[in-house]
Tab-separated table of C-alpha atoms and ligand atoms in Angstrom:
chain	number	residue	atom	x	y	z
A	231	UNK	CA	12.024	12.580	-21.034
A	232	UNK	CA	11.983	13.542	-17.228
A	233	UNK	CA	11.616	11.158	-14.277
A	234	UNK	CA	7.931	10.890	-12.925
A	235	UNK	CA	7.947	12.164	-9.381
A	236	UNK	CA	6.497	11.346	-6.614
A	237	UNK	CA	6.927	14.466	-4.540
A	238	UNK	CA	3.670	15.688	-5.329
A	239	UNK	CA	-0.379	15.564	-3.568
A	240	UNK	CA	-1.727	11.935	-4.061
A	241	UNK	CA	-4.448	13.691	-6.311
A	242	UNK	CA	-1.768	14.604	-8.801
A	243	UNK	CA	-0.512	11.552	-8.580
A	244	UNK	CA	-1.175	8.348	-11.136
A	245	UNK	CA	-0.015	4.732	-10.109
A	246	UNK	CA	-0.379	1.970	-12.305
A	247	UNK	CA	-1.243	-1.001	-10.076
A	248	UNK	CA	-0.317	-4.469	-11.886
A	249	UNK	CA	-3.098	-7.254	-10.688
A	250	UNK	CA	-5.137	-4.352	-8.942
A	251	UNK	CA	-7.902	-7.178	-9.518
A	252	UNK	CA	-6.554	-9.730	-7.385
A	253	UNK	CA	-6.335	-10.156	-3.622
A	254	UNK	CA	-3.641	-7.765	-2.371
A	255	UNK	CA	-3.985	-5.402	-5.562
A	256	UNK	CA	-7.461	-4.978	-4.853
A	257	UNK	CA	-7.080	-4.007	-1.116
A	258	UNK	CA	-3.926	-1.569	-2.156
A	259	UNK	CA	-6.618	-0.029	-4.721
A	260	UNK	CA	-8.503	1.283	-1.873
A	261	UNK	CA	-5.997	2.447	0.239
A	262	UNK	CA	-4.565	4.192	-2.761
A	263	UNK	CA	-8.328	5.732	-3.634
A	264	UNK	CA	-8.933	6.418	-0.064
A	265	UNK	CA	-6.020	8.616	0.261
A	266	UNK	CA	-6.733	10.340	-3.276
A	267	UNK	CA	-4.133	8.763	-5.205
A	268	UNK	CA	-5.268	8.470	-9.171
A	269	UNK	CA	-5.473	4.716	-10.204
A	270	UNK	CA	-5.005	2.807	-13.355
A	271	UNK	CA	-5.350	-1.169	-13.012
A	272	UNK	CA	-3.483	-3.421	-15.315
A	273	UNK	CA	-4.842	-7.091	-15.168
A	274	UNK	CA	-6.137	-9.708	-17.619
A	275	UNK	CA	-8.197	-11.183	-15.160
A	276	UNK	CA	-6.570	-14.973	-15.339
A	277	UNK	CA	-6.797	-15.304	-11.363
A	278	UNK	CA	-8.827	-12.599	-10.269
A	279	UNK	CA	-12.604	-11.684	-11.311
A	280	UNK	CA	-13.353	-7.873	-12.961
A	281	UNK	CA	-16.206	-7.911	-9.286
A	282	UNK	CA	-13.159	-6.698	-7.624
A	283	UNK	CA	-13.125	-3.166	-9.253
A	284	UNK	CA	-16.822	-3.016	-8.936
A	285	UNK	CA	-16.503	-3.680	-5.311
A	286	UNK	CA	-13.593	-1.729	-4.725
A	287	UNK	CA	-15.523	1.439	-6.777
A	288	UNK	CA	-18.767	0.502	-3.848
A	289	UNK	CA	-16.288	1.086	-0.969
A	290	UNK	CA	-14.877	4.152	-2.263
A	291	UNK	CA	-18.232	5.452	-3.054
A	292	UNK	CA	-17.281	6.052	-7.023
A	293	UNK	CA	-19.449	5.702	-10.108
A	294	UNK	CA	-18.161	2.914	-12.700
A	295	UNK	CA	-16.671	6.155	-14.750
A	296	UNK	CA	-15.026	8.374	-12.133
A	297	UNK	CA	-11.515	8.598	-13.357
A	298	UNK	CA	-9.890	8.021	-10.380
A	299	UNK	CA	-10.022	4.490	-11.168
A	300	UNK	CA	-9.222	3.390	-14.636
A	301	UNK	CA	-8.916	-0.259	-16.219
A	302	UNK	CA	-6.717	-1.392	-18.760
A	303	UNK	CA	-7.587	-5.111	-19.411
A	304	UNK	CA	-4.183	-7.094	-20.650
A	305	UNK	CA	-1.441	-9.350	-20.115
A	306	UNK	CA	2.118	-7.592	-18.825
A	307	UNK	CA	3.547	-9.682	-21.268
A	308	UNK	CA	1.593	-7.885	-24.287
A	309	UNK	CA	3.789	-4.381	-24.871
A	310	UNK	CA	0.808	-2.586	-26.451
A	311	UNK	CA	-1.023	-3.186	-23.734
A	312	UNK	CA	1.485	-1.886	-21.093
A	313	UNK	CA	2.253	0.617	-23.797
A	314	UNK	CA	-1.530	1.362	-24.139
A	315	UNK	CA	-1.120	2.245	-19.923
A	316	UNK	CA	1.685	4.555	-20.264
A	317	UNK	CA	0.207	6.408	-23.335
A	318	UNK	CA	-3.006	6.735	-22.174
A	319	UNK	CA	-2.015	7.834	-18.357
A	320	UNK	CA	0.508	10.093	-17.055
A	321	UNK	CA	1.982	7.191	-14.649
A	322	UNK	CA	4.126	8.348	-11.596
A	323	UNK	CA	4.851	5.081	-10.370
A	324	UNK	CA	4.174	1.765	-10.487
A	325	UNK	CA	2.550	-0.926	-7.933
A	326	UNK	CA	3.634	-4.289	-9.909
A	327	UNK	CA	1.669	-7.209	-8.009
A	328	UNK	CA	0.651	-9.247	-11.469
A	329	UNK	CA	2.344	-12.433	-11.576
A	330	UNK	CA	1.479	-15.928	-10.930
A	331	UNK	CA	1.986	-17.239	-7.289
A	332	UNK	CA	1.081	-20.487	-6.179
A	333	UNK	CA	4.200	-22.825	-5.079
A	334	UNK	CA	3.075	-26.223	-6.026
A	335	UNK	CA	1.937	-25.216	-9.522
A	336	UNK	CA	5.597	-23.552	-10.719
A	337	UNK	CA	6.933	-26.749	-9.600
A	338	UNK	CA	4.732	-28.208	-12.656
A	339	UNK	CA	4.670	-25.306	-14.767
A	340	UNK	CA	7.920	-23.736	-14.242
A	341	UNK	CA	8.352	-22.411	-18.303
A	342	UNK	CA	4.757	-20.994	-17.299
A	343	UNK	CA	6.228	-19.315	-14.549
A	344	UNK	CA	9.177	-18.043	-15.080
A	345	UNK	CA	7.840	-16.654	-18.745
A	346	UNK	CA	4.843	-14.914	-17.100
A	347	UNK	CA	6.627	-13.109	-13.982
A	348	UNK	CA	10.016	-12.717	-15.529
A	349	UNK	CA	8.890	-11.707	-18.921
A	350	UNK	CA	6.201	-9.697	-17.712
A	351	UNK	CA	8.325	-7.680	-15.375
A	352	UNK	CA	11.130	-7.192	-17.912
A	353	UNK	CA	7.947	-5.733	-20.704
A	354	UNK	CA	6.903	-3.633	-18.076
A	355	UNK	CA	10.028	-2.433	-16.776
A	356	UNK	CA	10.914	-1.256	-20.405
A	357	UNK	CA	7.836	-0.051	-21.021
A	358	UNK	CA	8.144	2.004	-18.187
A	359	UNK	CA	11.499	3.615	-18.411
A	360	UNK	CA	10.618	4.611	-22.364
A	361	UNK	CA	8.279	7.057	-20.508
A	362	UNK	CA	10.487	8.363	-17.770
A	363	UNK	CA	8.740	6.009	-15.179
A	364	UNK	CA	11.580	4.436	-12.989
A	365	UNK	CA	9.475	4.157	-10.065
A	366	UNK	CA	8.530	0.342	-9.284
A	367	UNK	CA	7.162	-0.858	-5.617
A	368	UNK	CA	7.451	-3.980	-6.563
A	369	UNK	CA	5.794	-7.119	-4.549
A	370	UNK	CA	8.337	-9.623	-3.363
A	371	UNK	CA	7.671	-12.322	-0.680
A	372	UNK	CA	9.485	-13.784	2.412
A	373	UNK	CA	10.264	-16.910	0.653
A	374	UNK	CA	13.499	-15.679	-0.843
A	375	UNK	CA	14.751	-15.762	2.686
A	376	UNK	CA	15.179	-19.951	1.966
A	377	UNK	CA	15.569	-22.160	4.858
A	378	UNK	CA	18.099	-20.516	6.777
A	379	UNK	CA	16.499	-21.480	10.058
A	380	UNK	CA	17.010	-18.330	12.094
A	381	UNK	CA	14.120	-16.012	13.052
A	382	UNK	CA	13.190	-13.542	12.607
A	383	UNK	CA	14.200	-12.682	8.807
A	384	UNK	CA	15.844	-9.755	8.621
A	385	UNK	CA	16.220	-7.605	5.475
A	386	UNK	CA	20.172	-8.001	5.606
A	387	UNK	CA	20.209	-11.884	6.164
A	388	UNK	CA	21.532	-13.275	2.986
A	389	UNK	CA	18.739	-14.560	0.577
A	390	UNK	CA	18.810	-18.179	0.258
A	391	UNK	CA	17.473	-19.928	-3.065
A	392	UNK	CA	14.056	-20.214	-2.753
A	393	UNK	CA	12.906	-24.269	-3.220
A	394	UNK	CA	10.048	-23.822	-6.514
A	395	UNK	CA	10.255	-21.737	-9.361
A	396	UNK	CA	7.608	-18.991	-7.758
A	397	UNK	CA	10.260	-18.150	-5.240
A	398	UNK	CA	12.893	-18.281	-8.022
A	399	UNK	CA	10.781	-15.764	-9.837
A	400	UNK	CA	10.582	-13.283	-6.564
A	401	UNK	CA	14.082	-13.647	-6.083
A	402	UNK	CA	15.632	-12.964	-9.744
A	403	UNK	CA	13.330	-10.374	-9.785
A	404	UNK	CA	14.620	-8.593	-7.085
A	405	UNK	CA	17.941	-9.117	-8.492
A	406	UNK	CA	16.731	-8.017	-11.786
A	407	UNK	CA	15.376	-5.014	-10.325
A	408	UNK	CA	18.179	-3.625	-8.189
A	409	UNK	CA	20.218	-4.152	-11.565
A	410	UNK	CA	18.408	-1.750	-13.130
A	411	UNK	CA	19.162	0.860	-10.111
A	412	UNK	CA	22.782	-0.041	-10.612
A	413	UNK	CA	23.082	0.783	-14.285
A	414	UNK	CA	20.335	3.826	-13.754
A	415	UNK	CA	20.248	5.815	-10.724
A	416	UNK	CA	17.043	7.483	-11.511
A	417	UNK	CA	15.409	4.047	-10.962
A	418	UNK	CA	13.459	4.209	-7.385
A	419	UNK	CA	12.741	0.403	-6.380
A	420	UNK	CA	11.119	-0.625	-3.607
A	421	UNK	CA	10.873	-4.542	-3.021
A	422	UNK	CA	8.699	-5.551	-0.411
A	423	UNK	CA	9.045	-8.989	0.965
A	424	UNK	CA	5.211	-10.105	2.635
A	425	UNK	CA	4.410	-12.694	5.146
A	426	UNK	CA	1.918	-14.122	5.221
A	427	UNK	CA	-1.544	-11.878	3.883
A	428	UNK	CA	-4.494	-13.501	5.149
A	429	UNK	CA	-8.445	-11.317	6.064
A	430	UNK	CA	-10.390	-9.063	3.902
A	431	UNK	CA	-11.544	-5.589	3.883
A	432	UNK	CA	-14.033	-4.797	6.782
A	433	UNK	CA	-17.035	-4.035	4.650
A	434	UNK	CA	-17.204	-8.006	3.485
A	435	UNK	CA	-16.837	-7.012	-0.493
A	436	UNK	CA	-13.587	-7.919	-1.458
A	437	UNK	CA	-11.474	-10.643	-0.588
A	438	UNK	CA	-9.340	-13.499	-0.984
A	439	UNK	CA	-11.036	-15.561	-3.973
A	440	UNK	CA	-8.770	-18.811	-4.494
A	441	UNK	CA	-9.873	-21.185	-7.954
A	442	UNK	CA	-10.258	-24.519	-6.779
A	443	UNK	CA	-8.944	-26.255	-4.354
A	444	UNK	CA	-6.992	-23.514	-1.893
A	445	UNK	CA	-3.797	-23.969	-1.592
A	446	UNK	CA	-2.886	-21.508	1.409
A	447	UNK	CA	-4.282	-22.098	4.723
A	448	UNK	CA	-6.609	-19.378	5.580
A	449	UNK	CA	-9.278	-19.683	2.275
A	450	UNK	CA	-8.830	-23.804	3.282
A	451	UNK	CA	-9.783	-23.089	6.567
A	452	UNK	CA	-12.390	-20.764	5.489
A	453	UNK	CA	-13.936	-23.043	2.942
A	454	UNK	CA	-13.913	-25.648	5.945
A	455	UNK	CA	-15.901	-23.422	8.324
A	456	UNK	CA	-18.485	-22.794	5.489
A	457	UNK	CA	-19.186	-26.221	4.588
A	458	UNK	CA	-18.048	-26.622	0.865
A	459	UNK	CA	-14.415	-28.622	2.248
A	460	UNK	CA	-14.924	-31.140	5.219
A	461	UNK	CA	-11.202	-30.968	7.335
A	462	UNK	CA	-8.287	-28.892	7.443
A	463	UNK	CA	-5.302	-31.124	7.380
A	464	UNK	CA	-2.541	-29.700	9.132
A	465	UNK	CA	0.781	-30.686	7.711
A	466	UNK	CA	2.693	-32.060	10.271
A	467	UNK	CA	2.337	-31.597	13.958
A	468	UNK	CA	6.204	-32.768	15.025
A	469	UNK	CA	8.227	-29.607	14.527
A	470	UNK	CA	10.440	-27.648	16.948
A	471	UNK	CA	7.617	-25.440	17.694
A	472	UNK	CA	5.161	-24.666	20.353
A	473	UNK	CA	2.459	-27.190	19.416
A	474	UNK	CA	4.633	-28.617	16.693
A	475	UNK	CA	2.871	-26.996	13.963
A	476	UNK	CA	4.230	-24.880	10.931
A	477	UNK	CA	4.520	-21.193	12.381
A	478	UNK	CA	4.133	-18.126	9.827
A	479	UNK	CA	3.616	-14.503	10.797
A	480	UNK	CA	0.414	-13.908	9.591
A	481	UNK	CA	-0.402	-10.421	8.661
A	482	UNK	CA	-4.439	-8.606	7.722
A	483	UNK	CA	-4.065	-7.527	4.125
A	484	UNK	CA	-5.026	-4.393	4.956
A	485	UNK	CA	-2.452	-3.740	7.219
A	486	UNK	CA	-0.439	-5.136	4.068
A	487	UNK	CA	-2.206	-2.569	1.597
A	488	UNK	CA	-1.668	0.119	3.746
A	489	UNK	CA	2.232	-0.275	3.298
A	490	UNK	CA	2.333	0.253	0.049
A	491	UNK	CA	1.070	3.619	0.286
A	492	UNK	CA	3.977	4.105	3.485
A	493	UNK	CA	6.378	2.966	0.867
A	494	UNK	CA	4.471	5.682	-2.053
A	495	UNK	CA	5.210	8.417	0.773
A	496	UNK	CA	8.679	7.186	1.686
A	497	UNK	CA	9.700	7.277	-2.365
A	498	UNK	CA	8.482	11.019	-2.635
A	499	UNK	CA	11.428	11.738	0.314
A	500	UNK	CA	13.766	9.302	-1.616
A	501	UNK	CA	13.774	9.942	-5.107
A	502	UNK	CA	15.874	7.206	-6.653
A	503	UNK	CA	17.690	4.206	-4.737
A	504	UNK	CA	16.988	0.377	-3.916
A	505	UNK	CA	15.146	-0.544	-0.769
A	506	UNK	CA	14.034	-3.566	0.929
A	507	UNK	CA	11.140	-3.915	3.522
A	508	UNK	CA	9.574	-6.588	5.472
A	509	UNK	CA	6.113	-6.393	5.673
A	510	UNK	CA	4.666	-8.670	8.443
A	511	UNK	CA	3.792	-8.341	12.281
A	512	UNK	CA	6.720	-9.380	13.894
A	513	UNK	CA	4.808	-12.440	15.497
A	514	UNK	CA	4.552	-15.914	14.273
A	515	UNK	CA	1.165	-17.875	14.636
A	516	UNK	CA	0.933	-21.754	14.287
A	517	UNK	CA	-1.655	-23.599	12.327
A	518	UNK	CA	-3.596	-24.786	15.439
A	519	UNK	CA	-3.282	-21.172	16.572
A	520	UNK	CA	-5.397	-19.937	13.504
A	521	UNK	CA	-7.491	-22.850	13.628
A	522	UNK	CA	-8.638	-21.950	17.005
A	523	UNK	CA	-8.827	-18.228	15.983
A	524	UNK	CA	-11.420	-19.173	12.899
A	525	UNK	CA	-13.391	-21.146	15.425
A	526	UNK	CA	-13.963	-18.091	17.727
A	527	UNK	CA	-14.801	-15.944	14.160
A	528	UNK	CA	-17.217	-18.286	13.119
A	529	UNK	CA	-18.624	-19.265	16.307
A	530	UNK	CA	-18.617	-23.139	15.723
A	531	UNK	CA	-15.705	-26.090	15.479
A	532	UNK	CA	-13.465	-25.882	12.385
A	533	UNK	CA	-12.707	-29.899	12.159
A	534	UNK	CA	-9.129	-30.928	11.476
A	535	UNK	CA	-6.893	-33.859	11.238
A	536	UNK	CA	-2.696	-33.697	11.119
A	537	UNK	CA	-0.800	-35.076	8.469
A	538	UNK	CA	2.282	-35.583	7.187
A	539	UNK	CA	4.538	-32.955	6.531
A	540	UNK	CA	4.083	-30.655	3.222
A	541	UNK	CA	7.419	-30.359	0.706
A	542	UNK	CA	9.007	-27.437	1.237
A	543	UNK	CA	7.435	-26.129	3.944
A	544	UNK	CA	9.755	-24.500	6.664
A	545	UNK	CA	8.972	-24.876	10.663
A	546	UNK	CA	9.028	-21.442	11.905
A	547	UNK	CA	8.696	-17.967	9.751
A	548	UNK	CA	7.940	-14.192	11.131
A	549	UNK	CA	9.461	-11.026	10.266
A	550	UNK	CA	11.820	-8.511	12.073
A	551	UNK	CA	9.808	-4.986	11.261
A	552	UNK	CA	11.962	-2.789	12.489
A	553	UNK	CA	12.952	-1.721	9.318
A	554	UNK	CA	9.509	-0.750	8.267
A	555	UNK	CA	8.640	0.731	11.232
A	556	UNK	CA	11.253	3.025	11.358
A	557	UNK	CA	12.127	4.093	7.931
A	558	UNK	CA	8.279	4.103	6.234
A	559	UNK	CA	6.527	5.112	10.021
A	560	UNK	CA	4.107	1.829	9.270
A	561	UNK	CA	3.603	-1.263	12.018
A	562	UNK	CA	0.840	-3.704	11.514
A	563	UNK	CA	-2.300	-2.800	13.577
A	564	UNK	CA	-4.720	-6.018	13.595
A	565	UNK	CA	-4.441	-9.214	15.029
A	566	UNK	CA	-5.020	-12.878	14.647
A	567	UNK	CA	-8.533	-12.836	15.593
A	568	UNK	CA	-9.437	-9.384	13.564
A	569	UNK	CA	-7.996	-11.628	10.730
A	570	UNK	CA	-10.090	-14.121	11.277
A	571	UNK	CA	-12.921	-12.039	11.824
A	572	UNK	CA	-12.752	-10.291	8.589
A	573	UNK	CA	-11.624	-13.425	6.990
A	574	UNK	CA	-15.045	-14.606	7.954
A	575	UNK	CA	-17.385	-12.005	7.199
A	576	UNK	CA	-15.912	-12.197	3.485
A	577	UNK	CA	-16.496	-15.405	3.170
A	578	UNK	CA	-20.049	-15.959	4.842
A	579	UNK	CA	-20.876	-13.151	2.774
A	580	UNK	CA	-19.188	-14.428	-0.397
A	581	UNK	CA	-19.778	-18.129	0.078
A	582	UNK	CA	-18.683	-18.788	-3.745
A	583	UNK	CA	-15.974	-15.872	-3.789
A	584	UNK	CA	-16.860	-13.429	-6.709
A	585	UNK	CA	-18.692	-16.251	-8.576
A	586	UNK	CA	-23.181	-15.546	-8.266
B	158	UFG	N1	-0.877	-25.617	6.094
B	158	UFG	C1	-1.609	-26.664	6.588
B	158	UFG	N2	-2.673	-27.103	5.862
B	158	UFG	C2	-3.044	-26.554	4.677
B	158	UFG	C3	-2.292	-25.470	4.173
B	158	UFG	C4	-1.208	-25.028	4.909
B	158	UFG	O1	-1.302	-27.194	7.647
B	158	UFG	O2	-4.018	-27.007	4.067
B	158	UFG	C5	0.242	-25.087	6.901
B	158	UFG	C6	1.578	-25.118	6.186
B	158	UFG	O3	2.216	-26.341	6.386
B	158	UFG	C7	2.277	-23.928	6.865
B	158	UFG	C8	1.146	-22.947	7.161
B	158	UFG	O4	-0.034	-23.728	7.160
B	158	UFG	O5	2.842	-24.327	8.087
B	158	UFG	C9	1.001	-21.847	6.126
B	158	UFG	O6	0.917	-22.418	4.822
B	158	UFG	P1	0.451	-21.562	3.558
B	158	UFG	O7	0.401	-22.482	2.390
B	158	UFG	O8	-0.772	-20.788	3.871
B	158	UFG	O9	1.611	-20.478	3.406
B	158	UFG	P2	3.196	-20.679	3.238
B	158	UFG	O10	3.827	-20.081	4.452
B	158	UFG	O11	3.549	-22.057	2.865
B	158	UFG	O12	3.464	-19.817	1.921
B	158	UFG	C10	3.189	-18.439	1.907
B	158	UFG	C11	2.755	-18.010	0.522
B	158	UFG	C12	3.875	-18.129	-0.461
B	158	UFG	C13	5.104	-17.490	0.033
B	158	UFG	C14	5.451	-17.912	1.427
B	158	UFG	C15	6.555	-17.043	1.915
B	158	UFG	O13	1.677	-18.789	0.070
B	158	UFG	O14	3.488	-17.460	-1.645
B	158	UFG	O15	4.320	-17.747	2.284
B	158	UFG	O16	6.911	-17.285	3.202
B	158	UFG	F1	6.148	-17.790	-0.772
């Protein structure tokens, strides 16, 4: 069976997005759309909400059966399901977000985790390469650059193992992926490593839609500005930073979404290989920084009290984008407050997420 290419017009090509549904599938949906790429979303729905696609179909302007947007409902770890995909749909490549990705919970649930995002991957993966699909963009995090201490990360720092099984699962799947390029050289992987994702889509449709109590910082902050959660607390205000809070590099997920279709283009000039890019803004942001920034969005106080350091969490974190920025031609165009701003209209338009 021949390799899928990618050297071809977006409109002749189909890319199976893994967890299209959830926060950074659903933005990389419409960027794909946008720029005429053929969809086909893979996603059983356990932490993302079937609204998504019905949003995400509003913004593009397409009717619920346009078939540039497809939906296969299903678990990566269920082969006729992934085989269902691959039968049904001529796929080119594949955008693999699915997985499970919340720190705090793999520390409970590693079996959970490690079964769901290594399994998955390794289903898919096989699935794939029975019908001459070795294409994979796969979507890895910064966390698998450990606590080295140095900043900025840079792709060719040597990974350090991540603390919780959710980083272990990024990590071993790089490893498992760039394995596969070694013992196949048709394979064409592409592991990008994000920042932090934080905003929403301008229009106020889609966005970040965390069950329960938010974990990250931005939907915490956002649920405080809106009333449903009464304080941020910021863990820990004694590190060697600027203001002694935690410092990430923040970056808008659409910014994010739009380099995954820099990496599509970049794999239609590069057939087969193993690549690495960061995908952040190059600047880090503290947690009083974005506090502030929300305020200004929202137009009132966010309140806030500082506690004790968080397990696990690093002081400082921000990406060197050179890489990106020269090899795929992409840089990160929105700042802080655009985050924020966005961030904002999403939720005060979406005070319960995708829930009526
Ligand atoms: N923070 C608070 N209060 C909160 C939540 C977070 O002060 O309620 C602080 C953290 O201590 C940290 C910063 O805000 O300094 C960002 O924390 P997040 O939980 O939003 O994000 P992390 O940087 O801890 O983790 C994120 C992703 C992970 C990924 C990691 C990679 O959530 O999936 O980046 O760097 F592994």
């Amino acid at each position: 069976m021949s390799n899928a290419s990618l050297a071809k017009a977006p409109q002749e090509t189909t890319v199976l997005v893994t967890g299209g549904a959830g926060f950074i599938g659903s933005h990389t949906v419409v960027e794909l759309l946008e720029r005429g790429y053929n969809v086909v979303v893979l996603d059983d729905f356990s932490n993302s909400s079937p609204k998504a696609l019905d949003r995400v179909r509003e913004i593009c302007s397409l009717d619920a059966t346009d078939p540039q947007l497809s939906l296969i409902e299903g678990s990566i770890l269920d082969r006729d399901t992934v085989e269902e995909a691959f039968t049904r749909f001529n796929i080119d490549t594949i955008i693999h977000f699915a997985g499970f990705k919340a720190v705090g919970e793999s520390v409970e649930k590693p079996l959970e985790y490690y079964w769901n995002n290594i399994a998955g991957t390794l289903v898919l993966a096989n699935v794939a390469r029975a019908h001459g699909c070795k294409n994979i963009v796969f979507s890895s995090s910064a966390t698998v650059y450990g606590e080295t201490g140095k900043v900025p990360f840079e792709e060719t720092d040597k990974r350090e193992s991540p603390t919780n099984p959710y980083g272990q699962t990024k990590a071993m799947l790089e490893q498992i992926l760039t394995d596969l390029y070694v013992s196949d050289d048709e394979w064409n992987v592409v592991l990008l490593r994000y920042f932090n994702p934080i905003g929403a889509h301008p229009s106020g449709l889609i966005g970040e839609d965390p069950q329960g109590i938010p974990n990250n910082l931005l939907p915490y902050v956002a649920q405080v500005a809106i009333g449903t959660l009464d304080e941020v607390g910021v863990f820990g205000d004694d590190y060697p930073t600027q203001d002694g809070t935690g410092v990430r590099d923040y970056i808008h997920v659409v910014d994010l979404a739009r380099g995954h279709v820099a990496a599509l283009e970049w794999m239609a000039a590069h057939p087969s290989g193993v690549e690495i890019f960061n995908l952040g803004t190059g600047r880090g942001s503290s947690v009083l920084d974005v506090i502030h920034s929300f305020e200004k969005a929202c137009g009132h106080a966010v309140p806030y009290k500082i506690k004790p350091r968080r397990a696990g969490d690093i002081a400082e974190c921000f990406a060197s984008c050179d890489k990106a920025r020269d090899e795929l031609g992409w840089v990160a165009e929105y700042d802080l407050d655009r985050m924020c701003e966005d961030s904002w209209r999403w939720q005060s338009m979406n005070p319960h997420g995708y829930d009526d």
